[in-house]
mmCIF file with all atom_site columns, C-alpha atoms in Angstrom:
data_model
loop_
_atom_site.group_PDB
_atom_site.id
_atom_site.type_symbol
_atom_site.label_atom_id
_atom_site.label_alt_id
_atom_site.label_comp_id
_atom_site.label_asym_id
_atom_site.label_entity_id
_atom_site.label_seq_id
_atom_site.pdbx_PDB_ins_code
_atom_site.Cartn_x
_atom_site.Cartn_y
_atom_site.Cartn_z
_atom_site.occupancy
_atom_site.B_iso_or_equiv
_atom_site.pdbx_formal_charge
_atom_site.auth_seq_id
_atom_site.auth_comp_id
_atom_site.auth_asym_id
_atom_site.auth_atom_id
_atom_site.pdbx_PDB_model_num
ATOM 1   C CA . MET A 1 1   ? 1.914   -24.410 -16.707 1.00 53.00 ? 1   MET A CA 1
ATOM 2   C CA . ASN A 1 2   ? 3.563   -23.393 -13.445 1.00 62.00 ? 2   ASN A CA 1
ATOM 3   C CA . GLU A 1 3   ? 1.560   -22.961 -10.276 1.00 69.00 ? 3   GLU A CA 1
ATOM 4   C CA . PRO A 1 4   ? 1.502   -19.410 -8.890  1.00 75.00 ? 4   PRO A CA 1
ATOM 5   C CA . ASN A 1 5   ? 4.146   -19.140 -6.190  1.00 79.00 ? 5   ASN A CA 1
ATOM 6   C CA . ASN A 1 6   ? 4.340   -15.429 -5.457  1.00 89.00 ? 6   ASN A CA 1
ATOM 7   C CA . TYR A 1 7   ? 2.382   -13.201 -3.150  1.00 94.00 ? 7   TYR A CA 1
ATOM 8   C CA . CYS A 1 8   ? 1.813   -9.541  -3.831  1.00 94.00 ? 8   CYS A CA 1
ATOM 9   C CA . TYR A 1 9   ? 0.497   -6.801  -1.580  1.00 94.00 ? 9   TYR A CA 1
ATOM 10  C CA . ILE A 1 10  ? -0.943  -3.877  -3.550  1.00 93.00 ? 10  ILE A CA 1
ATOM 11  C CA . THR A 1 11  ? -2.040  -0.645  -1.892  1.00 92.00 ? 11  THR A CA 1
ATOM 12  C CA . TYR A 1 12  ? -2.686  2.997   -2.688  1.00 89.00 ? 12  TYR A CA 1
ATOM 13  C CA . GLN A 1 13  ? -3.940  6.073   -0.851  1.00 89.00 ? 13  GLN A CA 1
ATOM 14  C CA . VAL A 1 14  ? -7.398  7.552   -1.552  1.00 88.00 ? 14  VAL A CA 1
ATOM 15  C CA . SER A 1 15  ? -8.826  10.957  -0.667  1.00 89.00 ? 15  SER A CA 1
ATOM 16  C CA . THR A 1 16  ? -12.440 11.963  -1.179  1.00 88.00 ? 16  THR A CA 1
ATOM 17  C CA . ASP A 1 17  ? -12.033 15.487  0.221   1.00 89.00 ? 17  ASP A CA 1
ATOM 18  C CA . ASN A 1 18  ? -9.465  16.898  -2.206  1.00 82.00 ? 18  ASN A CA 1
ATOM 19  C CA . GLY A 1 19  ? -6.428  15.735  -0.250  1.00 83.00 ? 19  GLY A CA 1
ATOM 20  C CA . LYS A 1 20  ? -7.400  16.879  3.250   1.00 89.00 ? 20  LYS A CA 1
ATOM 21  C CA . SER A 1 21  ? -7.573  13.328  4.589   1.00 93.00 ? 21  SER A CA 1
ATOM 22  C CA . TRP A 1 22  ? -6.365  10.003  3.217   1.00 93.00 ? 22  TRP A CA 1
ATOM 23  C CA . HIS A 1 23  ? -7.093  6.341   3.768   1.00 93.00 ? 23  HIS A CA 1
ATOM 24  C CA . LYS A 1 24  ? -5.239  3.271   2.622   1.00 94.00 ? 24  LYS A CA 1
ATOM 25  C CA . ALA A 1 25  ? -6.978  1.121   0.034   1.00 90.00 ? 25  ALA A CA 1
ATOM 26  C CA . ILE A 1 26  ? -5.824  -2.467  -0.387  1.00 92.00 ? 26  ILE A CA 1
ATOM 27  C CA . LEU A 1 27  ? -6.183  -3.899  -3.880  1.00 88.00 ? 27  LEU A CA 1
ATOM 28  C CA . ASN A 1 28  ? -4.574  -7.248  -3.065  1.00 90.00 ? 28  ASN A CA 1
ATOM 29  C CA . LYS A 1 29  ? -3.812  -8.502  0.467   1.00 92.00 ? 29  LYS A CA 1
ATOM 30  C CA . GLY A 1 30  ? -1.048  -10.928 -0.521  1.00 92.00 ? 30  GLY A CA 1
ATOM 31  C CA . ILE A 1 31  ? -2.706  -13.963 1.064   1.00 92.00 ? 31  ILE A CA 1
ATOM 32  C CA . LYS A 1 32  ? -3.359  -16.138 -2.009  1.00 92.00 ? 32  LYS A CA 1
ATOM 33  C CA . PRO A 1 33  ? -0.527  -17.076 -4.377  1.00 92.00 ? 33  PRO A CA 1
ATOM 34  C CA . LEU A 1 34  ? -0.490  -15.363 -7.761  1.00 91.00 ? 34  LEU A CA 1
ATOM 35  C CA . SER A 1 35  ? 1.971   -15.218 -10.594 1.00 91.00 ? 35  SER A CA 1
ATOM 36  C CA . LYS A 1 36  ? 4.021   -12.036 -10.834 1.00 91.00 ? 36  LYS A CA 1
ATOM 37  C CA . ALA A 1 37  ? 2.346   -11.382 -14.187 1.00 92.00 ? 37  ALA A CA 1
ATOM 38  C CA . GLU A 1 38  ? -1.106  -11.500 -12.541 1.00 92.00 ? 38  GLU A CA 1
ATOM 39  C CA . CYS A 1 39  ? 0.066   -9.140  -9.793  1.00 92.00 ? 39  CYS A CA 1
ATOM 40  C CA . TRP A 1 40  ? 1.339   -6.653  -12.360 1.00 93.00 ? 40  TRP A CA 1
ATOM 41  C CA . LYS A 1 41  ? -1.896  -7.006  -14.357 1.00 93.00 ? 41  LYS A CA 1
ATOM 42  C CA . ARG A 1 42  ? -4.025  -6.089  -11.317 1.00 90.00 ? 42  ARG A CA 1
ATOM 43  C CA . TYR A 1 43  ? -1.737  -3.186  -10.452 1.00 89.00 ? 43  TYR A CA 1
ATOM 44  C CA . ILE A 1 44  ? -1.732  -1.771  -13.978 1.00 90.00 ? 44  ILE A CA 1
ATOM 45  C CA . ASN A 1 45  ? -5.487  -2.253  -14.455 1.00 88.00 ? 45  ASN A CA 1
ATOM 46  C CA . LYS A 1 46  ? -6.162  -0.198  -11.332 1.00 82.00 ? 46  LYS A CA 1
ATOM 47  C CA . LEU A 1 47  ? -3.740  2.541   -12.319 1.00 78.00 ? 47  LEU A CA 1
ATOM 48  C CA . LYS A 1 48  ? -5.033  2.937   -15.862 1.00 79.00 ? 48  LYS A CA 1
ATOM 49  C CA . ASN A 1 49  ? -8.431  4.040   -14.505 1.00 68.00 ? 49  ASN A CA 1
ATOM 50  C CA . PHE A 1 50  ? -6.819  7.185   -13.093 1.00 67.00 ? 50  PHE A CA 1
ATOM 51  C CA . PRO A 1 51  ? -5.246  9.798   -15.386 1.00 68.00 ? 51  PRO A CA 1
ATOM 52  C CA . THR A 1 52  ? -1.981  10.855  -13.777 1.00 70.00 ? 52  THR A CA 1
ATOM 53  C CA . GLN A 1 53  ? -0.421  14.201  -13.029 1.00 72.00 ? 53  GLN A CA 1
ATOM 54  C CA . ALA A 1 54  ? 2.272   15.623  -10.780 1.00 73.00 ? 54  ALA A CA 1
ATOM 55  C CA . THR A 1 55  ? 1.320   18.033  -8.016  1.00 75.00 ? 55  THR A CA 1
ATOM 56  C CA . LYS A 1 56  ? 3.088   21.340  -7.400  1.00 82.00 ? 56  LYS A CA 1
ATOM 57  C CA . ASP A 1 57  ? 5.387   19.646  -4.892  1.00 82.00 ? 57  ASP A CA 1
ATOM 58  C CA . GLY A 1 58  ? 6.287   16.906  -7.387  1.00 78.00 ? 58  GLY A CA 1
ATOM 59  C CA . LYS A 1 59  ? 4.174   14.104  -5.909  1.00 71.00 ? 59  LYS A CA 1
ATOM 60  C CA . TRP A 1 60  ? 2.297   11.761  -8.229  1.00 67.00 ? 60  TRP A CA 1
ATOM 61  C CA . GLU A 1 61  ? -1.485  11.796  -7.914  1.00 67.00 ? 61  GLU A CA 1
ATOM 62  C CA . SER A 1 62  ? -4.605  11.323  -9.959  1.00 73.00 ? 62  SER A CA 1
ATOM 63  C CA . LYS A 1 63  ? -8.300  12.185  -9.863  1.00 69.00 ? 63  LYS A CA 1
ATOM 64  C CA . ASN A 1 64  ? -11.061 9.989   -11.201 1.00 67.00 ? 64  ASN A CA 1
ATOM 65  C CA . ILE A 1 65  ? -14.512 11.030  -12.393 1.00 59.00 ? 65  ILE A CA 1
ATOM 66  C CA . LYS A 1 66  ? -15.925 10.765  -8.862  1.00 72.00 ? 66  LYS A CA 1
ATOM 67  C CA . ASN A 1 67  ? -13.314 13.336  -7.758  1.00 74.00 ? 67  ASN A CA 1
ATOM 68  C CA . LYS A 1 68  ? -11.405 10.835  -5.633  1.00 81.00 ? 68  LYS A CA 1
ATOM 69  C CA . ILE A 1 69  ? -7.657  11.333  -5.558  1.00 81.00 ? 69  ILE A CA 1
ATOM 70  C CA . LEU A 1 70  ? -5.389  8.313   -5.889  1.00 80.00 ? 70  LEU A CA 1
ATOM 71  C CA . ALA A 1 71  ? -1.801  8.610   -4.679  1.00 81.00 ? 71  ALA A CA 1
ATOM 72  C CA . ASN A 1 72  ? 1.198   6.565   -3.543  1.00 84.00 ? 72  ASN A CA 1
ATOM 73  C CA . PRO A 1 73  ? 0.553   3.281   -5.353  1.00 85.00 ? 73  PRO A CA 1
ATOM 74  C CA . ALA A 1 74  ? 2.745   0.480   -4.018  1.00 90.00 ? 74  ALA A CA 1
ATOM 75  C CA . MET A 1 75  ? 3.271   -3.197  -4.718  1.00 92.00 ? 75  MET A CA 1
ATOM 76  C CA . LYS A 1 76  ? 5.402   -5.604  -2.689  1.00 93.00 ? 76  LYS A CA 1
ATOM 77  C CA . PHE A 1 77  ? 6.312   -9.193  -3.564  1.00 93.00 ? 77  PHE A CA 1
ATOM 78  C CA . SER A 1 78  ? 7.053   -12.105 -1.241  1.00 92.00 ? 78  SER A CA 1
ATOM 79  C CA . ASP A 1 79  ? 7.559   -15.864 -1.449  1.00 90.00 ? 79  ASP A CA 1
ATOM 80  C CA . LYS A 1 80  ? 5.169   -16.384 1.483   1.00 90.00 ? 80  LYS A CA 1
ATOM 81  C CA . PRO A 1 81  ? 1.797   -14.844 2.442   1.00 91.00 ? 81  PRO A CA 1
ATOM 82  C CA . PHE A 1 82  ? 1.970   -11.333 3.867   1.00 88.00 ? 82  PHE A CA 1
ATOM 83  C CA . GLU A 1 83  ? -0.329  -12.376 6.718   1.00 80.00 ? 83  GLU A CA 1
ATOM 84  C CA . GLN A 1 84  ? 2.300   -14.946 7.749   1.00 69.00 ? 84  GLN A CA 1
ATOM 85  C CA . ILE A 1 85  ? 5.094   -12.367 7.515   1.00 67.00 ? 85  ILE A CA 1
ATOM 86  C CA . SER A 1 86  ? 3.302   -9.947  9.851   1.00 63.00 ? 86  SER A CA 1
ATOM 87  C CA . LYS A 1 87  ? 2.763   -12.737 12.411  1.00 65.00 ? 87  LYS A CA 1
ATOM 88  C CA . GLU A 1 88  ? 6.463   -13.665 12.286  1.00 66.00 ? 88  GLU A CA 1
ATOM 89  C CA . LYS A 1 89  ? 7.648   -10.133 13.041  1.00 64.00 ? 89  LYS A CA 1
ATOM 90  C CA . LYS A 1 90  ? 8.751   -9.758  16.623  1.00 53.00 ? 90  LYS A CA 1
ATOM 91  C CA . PRO A 1 91  ? 7.206   -6.953  18.669  1.00 55.00 ? 91  PRO A CA 1
ATOM 92  C CA . LYS A 1 92  ? 9.504   -3.995  19.158  1.00 57.00 ? 92  LYS A CA 1
ATOM 93  C CA . ASN A 1 93  ? 10.901  -3.200  22.579  1.00 52.00 ? 93  ASN A CA 1
ATOM 94  C CA . THR A 1 94  ? 8.612   -0.407  23.708  1.00 46.00 ? 94  THR A CA 1
ATOM 95  C CA . LYS A 1 95  ? 10.524  1.630   26.232  1.00 48.00 ? 95  LYS A CA 1
ATOM 96  C CA . ASP A 1 96  ? 8.967   4.956   27.030  1.00 44.00 ? 96  ASP A CA 1
ATOM 97  C CA . THR A 1 97  ? 11.970  7.230   26.566  1.00 42.00 ? 97  THR A CA 1
ATOM 98  C CA . ASP A 1 98  ? 9.980   10.330  25.664  1.00 41.00 ? 98  ASP A CA 1
ATOM 99  C CA . LYS A 1 99  ? 8.613   10.815  29.166  1.00 39.00 ? 99  LYS A CA 1
ATOM 100 C CA . PRO A 1 100 ? 10.357  13.507  31.156  1.00 38.00 ? 100 PRO A CA 1
ATOM 101 C CA . THR A 1 101 ? 12.343  12.222  34.086  1.00 39.00 ? 101 THR A CA 1
ATOM 102 C CA . THR A 1 102 ? 11.971  13.691  37.534  1.00 41.00 ? 102 THR A CA 1
ATOM 103 C CA . THR A 1 103 ? 14.607  13.804  40.212  1.00 45.00 ? 103 THR A CA 1
ATOM 104 C CA . LYS A 1 104 ? 14.070  14.023  43.940  1.00 45.00 ? 104 LYS A CA 1
#
């Protein structure tokens, strides 16, 4: 049997106040290697607990029995841990171009 060699980062948005505010929930942080099949299993198991529907504006969302809304599920795959990827990203050049300029 092959060793797991993939990393998956699984997130979704949750609202407990009927969509007025949202927070990101992380189902899998993508730090430990898993097989792609295991990643998909975790993703699908989470989603099947929420009956789905489309909102008036066409966005996918779902409510569970505790009246929490689940929206925007996402899963990303990588061949290295997501923690390592975020450390490797270079900081962006942060020039403050939105400040008004003054002339003398």
